[in-house]
mmCIF file of C-alpha atoms and ligand atoms in Angstrom:
data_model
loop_
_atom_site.group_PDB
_atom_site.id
_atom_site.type_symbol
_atom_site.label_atom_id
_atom_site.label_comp_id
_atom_site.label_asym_id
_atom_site.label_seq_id
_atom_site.Cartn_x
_atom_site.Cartn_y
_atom_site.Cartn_z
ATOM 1 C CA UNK A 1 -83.399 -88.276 27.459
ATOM 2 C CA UNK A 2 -86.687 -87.415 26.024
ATOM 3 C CA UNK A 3 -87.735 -83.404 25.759
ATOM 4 C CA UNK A 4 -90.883 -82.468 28.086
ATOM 5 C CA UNK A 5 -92.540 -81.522 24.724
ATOM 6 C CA UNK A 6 -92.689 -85.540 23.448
ATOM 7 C CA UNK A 7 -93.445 -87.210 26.820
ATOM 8 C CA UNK A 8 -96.972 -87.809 27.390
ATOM 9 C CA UNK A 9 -98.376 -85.987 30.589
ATOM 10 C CA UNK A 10 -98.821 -87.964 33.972
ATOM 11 C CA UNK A 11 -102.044 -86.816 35.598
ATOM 12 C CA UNK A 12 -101.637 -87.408 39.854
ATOM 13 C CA UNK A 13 -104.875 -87.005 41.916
ATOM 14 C CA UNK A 14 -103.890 -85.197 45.426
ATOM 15 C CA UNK A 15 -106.456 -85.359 48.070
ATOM 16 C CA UNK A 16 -106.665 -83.503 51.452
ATOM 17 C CA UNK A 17 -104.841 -81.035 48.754
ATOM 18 C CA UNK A 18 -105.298 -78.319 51.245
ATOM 19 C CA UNK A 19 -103.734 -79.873 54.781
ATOM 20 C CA UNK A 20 -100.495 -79.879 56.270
ATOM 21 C CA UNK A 21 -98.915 -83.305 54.437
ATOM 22 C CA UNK A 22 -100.200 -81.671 50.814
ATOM 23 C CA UNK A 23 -98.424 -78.434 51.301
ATOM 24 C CA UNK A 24 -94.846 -80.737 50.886
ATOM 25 C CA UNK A 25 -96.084 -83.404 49.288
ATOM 26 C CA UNK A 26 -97.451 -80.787 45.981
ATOM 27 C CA UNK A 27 -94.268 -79.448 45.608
ATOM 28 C CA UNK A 28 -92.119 -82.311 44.894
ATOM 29 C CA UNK A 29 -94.619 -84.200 42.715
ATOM 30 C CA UNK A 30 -94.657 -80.762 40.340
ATOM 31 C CA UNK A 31 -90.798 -81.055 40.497
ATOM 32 C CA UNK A 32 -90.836 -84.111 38.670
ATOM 33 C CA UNK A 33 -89.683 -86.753 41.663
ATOM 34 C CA UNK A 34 -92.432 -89.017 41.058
ATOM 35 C CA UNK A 35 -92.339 -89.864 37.191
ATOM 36 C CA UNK A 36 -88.810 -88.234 36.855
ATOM 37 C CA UNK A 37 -87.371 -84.727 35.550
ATOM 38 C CA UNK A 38 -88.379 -85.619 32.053
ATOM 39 C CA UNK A 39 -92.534 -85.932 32.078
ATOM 40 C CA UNK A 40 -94.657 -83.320 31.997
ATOM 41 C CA UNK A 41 -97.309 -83.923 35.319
ATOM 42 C CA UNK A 42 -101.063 -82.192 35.493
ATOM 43 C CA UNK A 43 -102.182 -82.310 39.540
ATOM 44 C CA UNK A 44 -105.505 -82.574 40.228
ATOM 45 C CA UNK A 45 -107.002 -81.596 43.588
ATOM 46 C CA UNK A 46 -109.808 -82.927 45.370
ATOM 47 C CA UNK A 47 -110.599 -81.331 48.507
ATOM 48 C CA UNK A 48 -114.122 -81.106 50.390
ATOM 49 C CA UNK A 49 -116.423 -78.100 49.673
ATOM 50 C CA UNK A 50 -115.086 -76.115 52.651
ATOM 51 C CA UNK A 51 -111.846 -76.420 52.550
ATOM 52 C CA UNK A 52 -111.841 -75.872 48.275
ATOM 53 C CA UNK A 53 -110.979 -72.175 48.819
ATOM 54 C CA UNK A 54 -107.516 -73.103 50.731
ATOM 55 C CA UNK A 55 -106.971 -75.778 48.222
ATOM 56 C CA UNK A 56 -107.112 -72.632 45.856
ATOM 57 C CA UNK A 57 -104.759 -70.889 47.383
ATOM 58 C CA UNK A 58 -102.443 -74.042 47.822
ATOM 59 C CA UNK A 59 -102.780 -73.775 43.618
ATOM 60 C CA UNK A 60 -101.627 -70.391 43.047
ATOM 61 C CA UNK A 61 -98.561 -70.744 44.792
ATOM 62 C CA UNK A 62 -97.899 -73.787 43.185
ATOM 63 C CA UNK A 63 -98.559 -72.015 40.028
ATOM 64 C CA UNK A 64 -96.189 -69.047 41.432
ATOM 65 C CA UNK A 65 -93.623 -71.410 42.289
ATOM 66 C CA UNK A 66 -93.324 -71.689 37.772
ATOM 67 C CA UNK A 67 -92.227 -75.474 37.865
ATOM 68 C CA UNK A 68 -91.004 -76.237 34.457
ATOM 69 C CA UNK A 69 -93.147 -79.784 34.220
ATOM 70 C CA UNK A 70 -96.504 -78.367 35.913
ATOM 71 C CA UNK A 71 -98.938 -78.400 33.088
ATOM 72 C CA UNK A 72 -102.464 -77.804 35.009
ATOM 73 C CA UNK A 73 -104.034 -77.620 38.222
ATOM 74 C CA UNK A 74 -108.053 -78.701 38.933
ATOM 75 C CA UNK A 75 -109.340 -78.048 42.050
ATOM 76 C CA UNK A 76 -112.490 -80.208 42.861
ATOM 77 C CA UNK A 77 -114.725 -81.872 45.597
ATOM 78 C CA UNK A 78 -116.420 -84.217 43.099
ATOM 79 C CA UNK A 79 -114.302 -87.481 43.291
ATOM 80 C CA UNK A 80 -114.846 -88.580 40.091
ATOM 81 C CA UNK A 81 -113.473 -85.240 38.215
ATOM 82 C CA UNK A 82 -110.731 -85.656 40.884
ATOM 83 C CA UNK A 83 -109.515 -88.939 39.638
ATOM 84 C CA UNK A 84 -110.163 -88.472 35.643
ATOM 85 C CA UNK A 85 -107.664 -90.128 33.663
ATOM 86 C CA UNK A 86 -105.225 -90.331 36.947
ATOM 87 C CA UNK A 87 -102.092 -92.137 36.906
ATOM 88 C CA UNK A 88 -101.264 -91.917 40.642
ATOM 89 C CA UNK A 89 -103.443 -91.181 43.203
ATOM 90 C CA UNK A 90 -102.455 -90.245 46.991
ATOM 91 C CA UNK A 91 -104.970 -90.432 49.044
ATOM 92 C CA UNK A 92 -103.811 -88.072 51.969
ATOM 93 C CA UNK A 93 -107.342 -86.304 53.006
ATOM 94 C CA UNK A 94 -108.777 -88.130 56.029
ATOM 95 C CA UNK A 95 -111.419 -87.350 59.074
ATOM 96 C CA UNK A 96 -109.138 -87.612 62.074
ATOM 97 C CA UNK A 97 -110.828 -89.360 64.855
ATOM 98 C CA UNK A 98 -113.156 -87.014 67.106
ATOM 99 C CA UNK A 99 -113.206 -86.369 70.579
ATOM 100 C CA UNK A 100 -115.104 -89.767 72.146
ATOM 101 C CA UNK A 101 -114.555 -91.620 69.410
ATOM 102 C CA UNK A 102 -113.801 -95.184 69.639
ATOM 103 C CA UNK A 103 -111.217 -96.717 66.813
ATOM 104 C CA UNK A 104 -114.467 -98.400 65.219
ATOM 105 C CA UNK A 105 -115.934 -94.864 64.707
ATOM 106 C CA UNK A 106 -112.717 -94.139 63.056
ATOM 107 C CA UNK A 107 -112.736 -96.864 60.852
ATOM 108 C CA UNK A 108 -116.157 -96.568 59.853
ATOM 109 C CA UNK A 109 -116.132 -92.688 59.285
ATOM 110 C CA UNK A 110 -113.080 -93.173 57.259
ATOM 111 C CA UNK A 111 -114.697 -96.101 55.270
ATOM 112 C CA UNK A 112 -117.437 -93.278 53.755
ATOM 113 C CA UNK A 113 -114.414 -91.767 52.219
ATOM 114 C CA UNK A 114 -112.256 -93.996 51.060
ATOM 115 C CA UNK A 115 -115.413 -96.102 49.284
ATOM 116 C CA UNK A 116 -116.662 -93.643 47.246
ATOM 117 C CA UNK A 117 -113.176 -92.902 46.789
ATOM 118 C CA UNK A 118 -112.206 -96.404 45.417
ATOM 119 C CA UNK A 119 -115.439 -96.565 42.844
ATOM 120 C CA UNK A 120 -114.206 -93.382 41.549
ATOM 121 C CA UNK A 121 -111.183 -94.723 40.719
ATOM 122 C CA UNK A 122 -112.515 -97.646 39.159
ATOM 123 C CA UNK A 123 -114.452 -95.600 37.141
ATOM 124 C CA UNK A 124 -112.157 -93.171 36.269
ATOM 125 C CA UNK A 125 -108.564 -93.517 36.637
ATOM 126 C CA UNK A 126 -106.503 -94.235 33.828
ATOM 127 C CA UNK A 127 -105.237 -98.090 33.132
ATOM 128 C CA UNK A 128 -101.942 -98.107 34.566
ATOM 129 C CA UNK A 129 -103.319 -95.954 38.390
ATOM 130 C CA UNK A 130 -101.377 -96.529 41.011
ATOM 131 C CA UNK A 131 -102.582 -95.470 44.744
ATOM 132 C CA UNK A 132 -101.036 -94.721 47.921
ATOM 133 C CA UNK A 133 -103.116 -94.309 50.859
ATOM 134 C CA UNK A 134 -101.268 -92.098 53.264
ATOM 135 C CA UNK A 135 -104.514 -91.136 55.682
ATOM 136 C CA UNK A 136 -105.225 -92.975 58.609
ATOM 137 C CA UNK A 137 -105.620 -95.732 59.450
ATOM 138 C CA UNK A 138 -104.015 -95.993 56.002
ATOM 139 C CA UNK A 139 -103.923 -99.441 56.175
ATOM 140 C CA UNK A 140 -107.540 -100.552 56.198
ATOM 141 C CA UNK A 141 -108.490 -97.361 54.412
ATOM 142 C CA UNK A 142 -106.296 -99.049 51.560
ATOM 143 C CA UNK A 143 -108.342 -102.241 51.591
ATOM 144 C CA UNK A 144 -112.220 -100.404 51.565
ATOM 145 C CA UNK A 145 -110.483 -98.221 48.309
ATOM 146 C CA UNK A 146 -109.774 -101.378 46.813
ATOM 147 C CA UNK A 147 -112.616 -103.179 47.977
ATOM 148 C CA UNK A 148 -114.853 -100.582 46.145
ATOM 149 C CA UNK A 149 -112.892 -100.749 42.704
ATOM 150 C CA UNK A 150 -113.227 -104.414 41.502
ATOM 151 C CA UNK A 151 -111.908 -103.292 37.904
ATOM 152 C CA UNK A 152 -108.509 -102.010 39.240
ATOM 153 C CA UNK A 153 -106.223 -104.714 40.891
ATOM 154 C CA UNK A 154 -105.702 -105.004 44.485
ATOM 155 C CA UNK A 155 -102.249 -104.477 44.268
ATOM 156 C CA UNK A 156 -102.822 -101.371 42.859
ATOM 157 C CA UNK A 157 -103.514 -99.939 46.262
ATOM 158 C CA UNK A 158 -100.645 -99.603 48.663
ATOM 159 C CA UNK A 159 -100.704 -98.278 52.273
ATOM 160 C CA UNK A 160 -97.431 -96.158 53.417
ATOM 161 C CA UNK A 161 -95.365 -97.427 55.342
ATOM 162 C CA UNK A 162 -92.347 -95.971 53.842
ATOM 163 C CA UNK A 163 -92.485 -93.404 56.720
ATOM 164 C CA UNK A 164 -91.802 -95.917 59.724
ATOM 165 C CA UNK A 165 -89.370 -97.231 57.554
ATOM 166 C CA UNK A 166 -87.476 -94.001 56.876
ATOM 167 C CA UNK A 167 -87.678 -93.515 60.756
ATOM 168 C CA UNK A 168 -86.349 -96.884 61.177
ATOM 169 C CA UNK A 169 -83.195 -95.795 58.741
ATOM 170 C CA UNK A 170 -82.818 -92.620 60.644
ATOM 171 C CA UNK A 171 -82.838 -94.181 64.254
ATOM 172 C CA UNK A 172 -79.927 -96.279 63.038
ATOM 173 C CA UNK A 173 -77.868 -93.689 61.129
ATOM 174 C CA UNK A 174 -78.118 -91.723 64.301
ATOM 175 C CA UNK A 175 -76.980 -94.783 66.710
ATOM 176 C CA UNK A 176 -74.201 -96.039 64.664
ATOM 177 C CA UNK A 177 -73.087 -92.451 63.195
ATOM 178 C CA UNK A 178 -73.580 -93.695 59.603
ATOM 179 C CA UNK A 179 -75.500 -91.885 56.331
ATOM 180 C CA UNK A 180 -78.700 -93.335 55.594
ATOM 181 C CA UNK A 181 -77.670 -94.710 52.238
ATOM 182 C CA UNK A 182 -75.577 -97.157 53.516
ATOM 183 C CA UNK A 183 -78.659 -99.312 55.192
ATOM 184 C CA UNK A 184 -80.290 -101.914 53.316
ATOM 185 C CA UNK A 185 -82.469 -104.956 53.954
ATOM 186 C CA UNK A 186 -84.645 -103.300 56.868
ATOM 187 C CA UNK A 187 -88.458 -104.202 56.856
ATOM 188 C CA UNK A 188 -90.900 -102.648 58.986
ATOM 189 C CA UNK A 189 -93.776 -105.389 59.330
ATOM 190 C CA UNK A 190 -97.615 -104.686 59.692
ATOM 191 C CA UNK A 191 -99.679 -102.304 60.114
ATOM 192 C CA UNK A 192 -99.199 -98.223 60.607
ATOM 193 C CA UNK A 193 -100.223 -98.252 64.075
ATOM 194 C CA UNK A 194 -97.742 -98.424 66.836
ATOM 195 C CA UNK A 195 -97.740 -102.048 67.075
ATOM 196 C CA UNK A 196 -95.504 -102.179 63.974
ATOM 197 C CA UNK A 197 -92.684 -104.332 63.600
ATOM 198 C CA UNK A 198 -89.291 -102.206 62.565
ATOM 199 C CA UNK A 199 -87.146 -105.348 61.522
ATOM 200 C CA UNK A 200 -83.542 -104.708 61.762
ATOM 201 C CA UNK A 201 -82.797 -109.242 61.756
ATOM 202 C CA UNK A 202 -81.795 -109.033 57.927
ATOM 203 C CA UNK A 203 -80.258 -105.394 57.996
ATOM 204 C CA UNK A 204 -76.809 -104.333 56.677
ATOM 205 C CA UNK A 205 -75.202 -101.167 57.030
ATOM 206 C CA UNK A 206 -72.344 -101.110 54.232
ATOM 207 C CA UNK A 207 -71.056 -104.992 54.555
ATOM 208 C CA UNK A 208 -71.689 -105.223 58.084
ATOM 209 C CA UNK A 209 -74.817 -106.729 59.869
ATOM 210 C CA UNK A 210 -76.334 -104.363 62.216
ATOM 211 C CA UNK A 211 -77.840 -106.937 64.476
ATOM 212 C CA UNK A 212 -73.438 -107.634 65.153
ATOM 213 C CA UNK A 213 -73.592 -103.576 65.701
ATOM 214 C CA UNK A 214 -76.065 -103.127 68.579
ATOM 215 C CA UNK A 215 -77.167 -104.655 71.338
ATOM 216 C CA UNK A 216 -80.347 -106.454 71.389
ATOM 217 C CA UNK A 217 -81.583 -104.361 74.666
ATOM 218 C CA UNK A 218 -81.550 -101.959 72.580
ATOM 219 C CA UNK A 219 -82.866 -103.142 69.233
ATOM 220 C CA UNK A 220 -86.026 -104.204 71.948
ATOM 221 C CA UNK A 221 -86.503 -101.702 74.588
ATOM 222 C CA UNK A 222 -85.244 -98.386 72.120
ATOM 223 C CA UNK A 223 -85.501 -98.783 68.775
ATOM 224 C CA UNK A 224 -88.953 -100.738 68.077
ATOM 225 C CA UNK A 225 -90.540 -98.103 70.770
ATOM 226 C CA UNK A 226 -89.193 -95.477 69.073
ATOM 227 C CA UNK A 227 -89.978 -95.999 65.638
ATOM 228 C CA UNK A 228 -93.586 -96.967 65.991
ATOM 229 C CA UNK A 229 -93.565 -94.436 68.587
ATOM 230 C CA UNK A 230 -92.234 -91.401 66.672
ATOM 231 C CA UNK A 231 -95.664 -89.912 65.380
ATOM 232 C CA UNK A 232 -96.082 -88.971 68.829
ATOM 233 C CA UNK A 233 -93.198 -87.972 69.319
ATOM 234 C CA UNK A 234 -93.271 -85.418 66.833
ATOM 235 C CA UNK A 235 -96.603 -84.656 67.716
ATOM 236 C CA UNK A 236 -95.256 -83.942 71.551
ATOM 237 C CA UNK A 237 -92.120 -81.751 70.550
ATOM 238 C CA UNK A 238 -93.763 -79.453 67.505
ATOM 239 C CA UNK A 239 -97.235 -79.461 68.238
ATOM 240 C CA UNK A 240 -98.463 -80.925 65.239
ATOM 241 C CA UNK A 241 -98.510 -84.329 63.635
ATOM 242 C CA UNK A 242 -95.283 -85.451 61.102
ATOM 243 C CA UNK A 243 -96.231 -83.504 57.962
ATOM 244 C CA UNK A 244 -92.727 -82.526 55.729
ATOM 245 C CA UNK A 245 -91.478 -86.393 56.308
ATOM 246 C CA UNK A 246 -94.766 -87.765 55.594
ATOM 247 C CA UNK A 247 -94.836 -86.089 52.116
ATOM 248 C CA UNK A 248 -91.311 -87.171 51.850
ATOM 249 C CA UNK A 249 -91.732 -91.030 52.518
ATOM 250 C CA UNK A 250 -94.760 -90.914 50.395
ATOM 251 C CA UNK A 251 -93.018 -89.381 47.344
ATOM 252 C CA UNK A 252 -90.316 -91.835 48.241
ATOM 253 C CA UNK A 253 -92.998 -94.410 47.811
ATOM 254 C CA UNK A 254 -94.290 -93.677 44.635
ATOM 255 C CA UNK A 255 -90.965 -92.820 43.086
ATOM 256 C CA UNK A 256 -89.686 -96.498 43.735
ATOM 257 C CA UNK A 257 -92.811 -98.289 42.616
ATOM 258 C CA UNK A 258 -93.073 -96.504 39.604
ATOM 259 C CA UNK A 259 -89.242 -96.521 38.687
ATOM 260 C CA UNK A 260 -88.046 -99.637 40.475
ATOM 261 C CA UNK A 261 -85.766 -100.066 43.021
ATOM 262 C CA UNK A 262 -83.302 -103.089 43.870
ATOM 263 C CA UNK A 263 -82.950 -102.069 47.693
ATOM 264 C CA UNK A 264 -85.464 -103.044 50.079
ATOM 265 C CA UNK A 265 -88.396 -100.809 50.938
ATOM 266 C CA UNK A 266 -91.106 -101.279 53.400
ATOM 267 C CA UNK A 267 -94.656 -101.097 51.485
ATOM 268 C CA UNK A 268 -97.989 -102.031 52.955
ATOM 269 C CA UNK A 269 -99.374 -104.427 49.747
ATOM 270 C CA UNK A 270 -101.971 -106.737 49.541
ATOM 271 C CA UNK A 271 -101.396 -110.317 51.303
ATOM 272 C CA UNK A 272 -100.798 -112.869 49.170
ATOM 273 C CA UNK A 273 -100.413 -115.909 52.403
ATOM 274 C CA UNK A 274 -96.660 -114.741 52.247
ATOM 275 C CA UNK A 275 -95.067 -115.542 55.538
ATOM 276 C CA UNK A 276 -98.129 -116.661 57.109
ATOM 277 C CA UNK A 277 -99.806 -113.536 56.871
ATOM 278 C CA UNK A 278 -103.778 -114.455 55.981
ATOM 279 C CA UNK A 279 -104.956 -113.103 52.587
ATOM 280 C CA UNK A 280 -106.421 -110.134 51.611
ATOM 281 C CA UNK A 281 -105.119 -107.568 54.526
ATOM 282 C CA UNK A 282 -102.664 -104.771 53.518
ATOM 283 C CA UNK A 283 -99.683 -105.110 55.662
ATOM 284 C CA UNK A 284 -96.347 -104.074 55.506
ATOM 285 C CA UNK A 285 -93.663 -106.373 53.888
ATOM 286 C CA UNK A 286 -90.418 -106.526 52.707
ATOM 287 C CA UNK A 287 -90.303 -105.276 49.324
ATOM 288 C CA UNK A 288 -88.295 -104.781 45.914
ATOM 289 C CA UNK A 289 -89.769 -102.898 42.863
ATOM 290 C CA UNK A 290 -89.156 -104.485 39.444
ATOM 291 C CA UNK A 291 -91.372 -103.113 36.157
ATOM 292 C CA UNK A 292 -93.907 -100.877 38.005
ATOM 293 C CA UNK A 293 -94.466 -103.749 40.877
ATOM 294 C CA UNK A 294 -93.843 -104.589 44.217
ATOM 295 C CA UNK A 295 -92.412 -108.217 44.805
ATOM 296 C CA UNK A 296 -92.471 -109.680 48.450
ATOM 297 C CA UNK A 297 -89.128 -110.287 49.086
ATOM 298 C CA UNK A 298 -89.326 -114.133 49.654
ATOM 299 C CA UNK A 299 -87.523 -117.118 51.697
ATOM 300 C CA UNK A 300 -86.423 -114.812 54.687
ATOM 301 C CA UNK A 301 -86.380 -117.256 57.831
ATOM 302 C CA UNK A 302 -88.442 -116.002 60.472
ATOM 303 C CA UNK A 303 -87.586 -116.255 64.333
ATOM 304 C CA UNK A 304 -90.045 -117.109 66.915
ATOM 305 C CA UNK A 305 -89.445 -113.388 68.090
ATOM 306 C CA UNK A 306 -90.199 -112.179 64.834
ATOM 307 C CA UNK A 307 -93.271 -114.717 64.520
ATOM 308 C CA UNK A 308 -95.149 -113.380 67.409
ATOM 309 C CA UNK A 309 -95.143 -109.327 66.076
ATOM 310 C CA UNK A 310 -95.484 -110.300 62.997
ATOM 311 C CA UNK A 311 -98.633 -112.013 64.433
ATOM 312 C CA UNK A 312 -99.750 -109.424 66.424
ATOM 313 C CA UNK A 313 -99.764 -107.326 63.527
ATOM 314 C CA UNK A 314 -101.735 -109.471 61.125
ATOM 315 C CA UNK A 315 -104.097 -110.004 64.088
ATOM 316 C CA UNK A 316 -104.616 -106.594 64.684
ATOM 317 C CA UNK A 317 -105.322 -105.659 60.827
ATOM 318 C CA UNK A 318 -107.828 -108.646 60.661
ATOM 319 C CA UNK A 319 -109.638 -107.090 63.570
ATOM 320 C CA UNK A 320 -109.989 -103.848 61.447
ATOM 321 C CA UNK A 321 -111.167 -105.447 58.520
ATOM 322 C CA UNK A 322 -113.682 -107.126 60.505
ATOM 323 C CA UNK A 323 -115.081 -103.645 62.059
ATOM 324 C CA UNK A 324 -115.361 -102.548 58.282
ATOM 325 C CA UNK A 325 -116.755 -105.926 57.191
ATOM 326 C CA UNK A 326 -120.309 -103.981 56.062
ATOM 327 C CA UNK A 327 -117.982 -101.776 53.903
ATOM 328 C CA UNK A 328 -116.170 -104.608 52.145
HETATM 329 P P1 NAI B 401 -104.663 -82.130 57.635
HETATM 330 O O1 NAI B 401 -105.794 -82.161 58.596
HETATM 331 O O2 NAI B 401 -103.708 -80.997 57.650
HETATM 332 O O3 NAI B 401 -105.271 -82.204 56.150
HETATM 333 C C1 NAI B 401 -106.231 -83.142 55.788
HETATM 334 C C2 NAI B 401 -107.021 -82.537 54.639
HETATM 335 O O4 NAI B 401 -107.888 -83.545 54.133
HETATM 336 C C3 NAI B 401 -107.900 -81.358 55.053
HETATM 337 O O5 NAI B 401 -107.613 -80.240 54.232
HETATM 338 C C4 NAI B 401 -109.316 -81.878 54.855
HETATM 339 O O6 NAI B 401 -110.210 -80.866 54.416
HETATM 340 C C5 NAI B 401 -109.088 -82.922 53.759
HETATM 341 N N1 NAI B 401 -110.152 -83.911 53.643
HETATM 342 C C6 NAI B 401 -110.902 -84.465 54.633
HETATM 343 N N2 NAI B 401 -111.815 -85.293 54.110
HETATM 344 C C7 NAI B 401 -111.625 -85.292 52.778
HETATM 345 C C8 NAI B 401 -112.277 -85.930 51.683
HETATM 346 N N3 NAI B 401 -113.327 -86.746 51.876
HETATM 347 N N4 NAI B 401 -111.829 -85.694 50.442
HETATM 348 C C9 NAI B 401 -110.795 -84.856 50.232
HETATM 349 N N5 NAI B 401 -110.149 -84.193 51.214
HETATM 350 C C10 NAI B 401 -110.561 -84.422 52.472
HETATM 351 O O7 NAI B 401 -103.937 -83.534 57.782
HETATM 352 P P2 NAI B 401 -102.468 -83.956 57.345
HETATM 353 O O8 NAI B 401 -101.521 -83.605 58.407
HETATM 354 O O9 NAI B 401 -102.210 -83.488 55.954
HETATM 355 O O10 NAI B 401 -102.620 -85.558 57.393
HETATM 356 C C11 NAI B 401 -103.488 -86.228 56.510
HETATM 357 C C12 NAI B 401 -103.626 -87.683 56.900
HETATM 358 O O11 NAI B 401 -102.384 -88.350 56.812
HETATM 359 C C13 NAI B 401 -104.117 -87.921 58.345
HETATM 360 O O12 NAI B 401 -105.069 -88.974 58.321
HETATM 361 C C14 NAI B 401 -102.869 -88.354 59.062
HETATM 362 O O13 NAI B 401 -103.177 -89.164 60.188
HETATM 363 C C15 NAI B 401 -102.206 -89.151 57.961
HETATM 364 N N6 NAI B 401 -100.783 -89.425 58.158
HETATM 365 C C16 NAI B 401 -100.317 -90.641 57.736
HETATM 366 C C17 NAI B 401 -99.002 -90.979 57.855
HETATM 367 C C18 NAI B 401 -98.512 -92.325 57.397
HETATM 368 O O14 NAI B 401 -97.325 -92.624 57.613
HETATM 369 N N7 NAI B 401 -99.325 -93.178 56.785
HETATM 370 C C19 NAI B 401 -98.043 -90.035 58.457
HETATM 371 C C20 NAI B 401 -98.599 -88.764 58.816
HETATM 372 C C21 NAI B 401 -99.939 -88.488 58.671
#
């Protein structure tokens, strides 16, 4: 293994640096779970002009907290310092919608972010960026980021999904009384919105299938609820939206697209016409990670039961993109 002193420094851009989701999320990228306990990391924090003094603070205990790979903090509001040279981007800082709002004025809101977000990534980030868009709705906010950085590919840009999927896992460990490392092959289709598809048709839980496991009552009127239900859930029991898991799921993210992974993951990538999604929408697939890239896993037959959320979803995110259209 390679010394901290001879491996070149990964710079990762945080936004919304000083909310709930950075105050976990900060911690484990300076302790190395992104690019690994070998590489030095510099984080750089962009944060709107009011909120900058909290994203201060946020620094100074992450300098307090003496991680052995944190190099250097910058705290910014000017996007393109923000994204200098950047690596890996999460793009976690979003305007929540407002009392009266309509989703359109959500969209659209959220569109004056993530554009000039996206061109100052294209005009700044470093060669090999990758970005996760973890604000809502992350999924459309992913396509105007791309949309405004022609130089960068689109697949480049990745919505999270990784949470529902996680919440998919941990929905099943509980149910059949098994650790979470012993799933594989779940996908959670579509879009981050609670008409999401958690897939459990292809899962395994150590040999076993789990659709031969549980009962398909349940799989229908239970689990799907629950897991594109459990945002609210969480929001109902502590009072405040997910923020710990989120910033786990999203490191989870990262870690696996930038070191590979053989077992399935749920990422929200750009279409490619896969499974008869339409092109050009970010939706969530079933996905493997091979040299720094997400590969839809192919071939998987798809029921008629699967067919219509799977529809609903792509539907839904094509709706989006059309209330964004003047953004695109
Ligand atoms: P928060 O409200 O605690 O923090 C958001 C931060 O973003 C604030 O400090 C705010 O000042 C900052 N911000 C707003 N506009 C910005 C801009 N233009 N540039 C930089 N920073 C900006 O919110 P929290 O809990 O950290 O959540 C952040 C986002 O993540 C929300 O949109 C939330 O809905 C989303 N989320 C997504 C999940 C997913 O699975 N994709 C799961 C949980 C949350």
């Amino acid at each position: 293994m390679n010394s901290p002193q001879n491996v070149s420094t990964k710079k990762v851009t945080v936004t919304g640096a000083a909310g709930q989701i950075s105050y976990s999320l900060l911690w484990r990228i300076a302790n190395g779970e992104v690019f690994g306990t070998d590489t030095p990391v510099e984080l750089k924090l962009l944060e709107i002009p009011q909120a900058l003094g909290g994203a201060e603070g946020v620094a100074m205990e992450l300098l307090d907290s003496a991680f052995p790979l944190l190099r250097n903090i910058t705290i910014t509001a000017d996007a393109n310092e923000a994204f200098d040279g950047a690596n890996a981007a999460f793009l976690v800082g979003a305007k929540p919608r407002g009392k009266g709002e309509e989703r359109a004025d959500l969209l659209a809101n959220n569109g004056k972010i993530f554009g000039p977000q996206g061109k100052a990534i294209n005009d700044n980030a470093a060669d090999d960026i990758r970005v996760l868009v973890v604000g809502n709705p992350a999924n459309t906010n992913a396509l105007i980021a791309s949309a405004a950085a022609p130089d960068v590919p689109a697949s480049r840009f990745n919505a999270m999904m990784r949470l529902d999927h996680n919440r998919a896992i941990s929905q099943l460990a509980t149910k059949l009384g098994r650790g979470s490392a012993e799933f594989n092959n779940i996908v959670v289709w579509g879009n981050h919105s609670t008409t999401q598809f958690p897939d459990i048709t292809y899962a395994t839980v150590g040999g076993e299938k789990v659709t031969d496991l549980v009962d398909h009552d349940w799989y229908v009127e239970d689990f799907i609820p629950r897991v594109a239900n459990r945002g609210a859930e969480i929001i109902e029991v502590r009072g405040k939206s997910s923020a710990a898991s989120a910033a786990s799921s999203a490191i989870d993210h990262m870690r696996d697209w930038v070191q590979g992974t053989e077992a399935w993951s749920s990422a929200a990538i750009p279409s490619t016409g896969a499974y008869g999604i339409p092109e050009g929408i970010f939706v969530g697939l079933p996905t493997v990670s091979c040299n720094g890239e997400w590969e839809i896993v192919e071939g998987l037959e798809i029921s008629d039961f699967q067919r219509a959320r799977i529809d609903a979803n792509a539907q839904e995110l094509q709706a989006e993109r059309e209330a964004v259209r003047d953004l695109l």
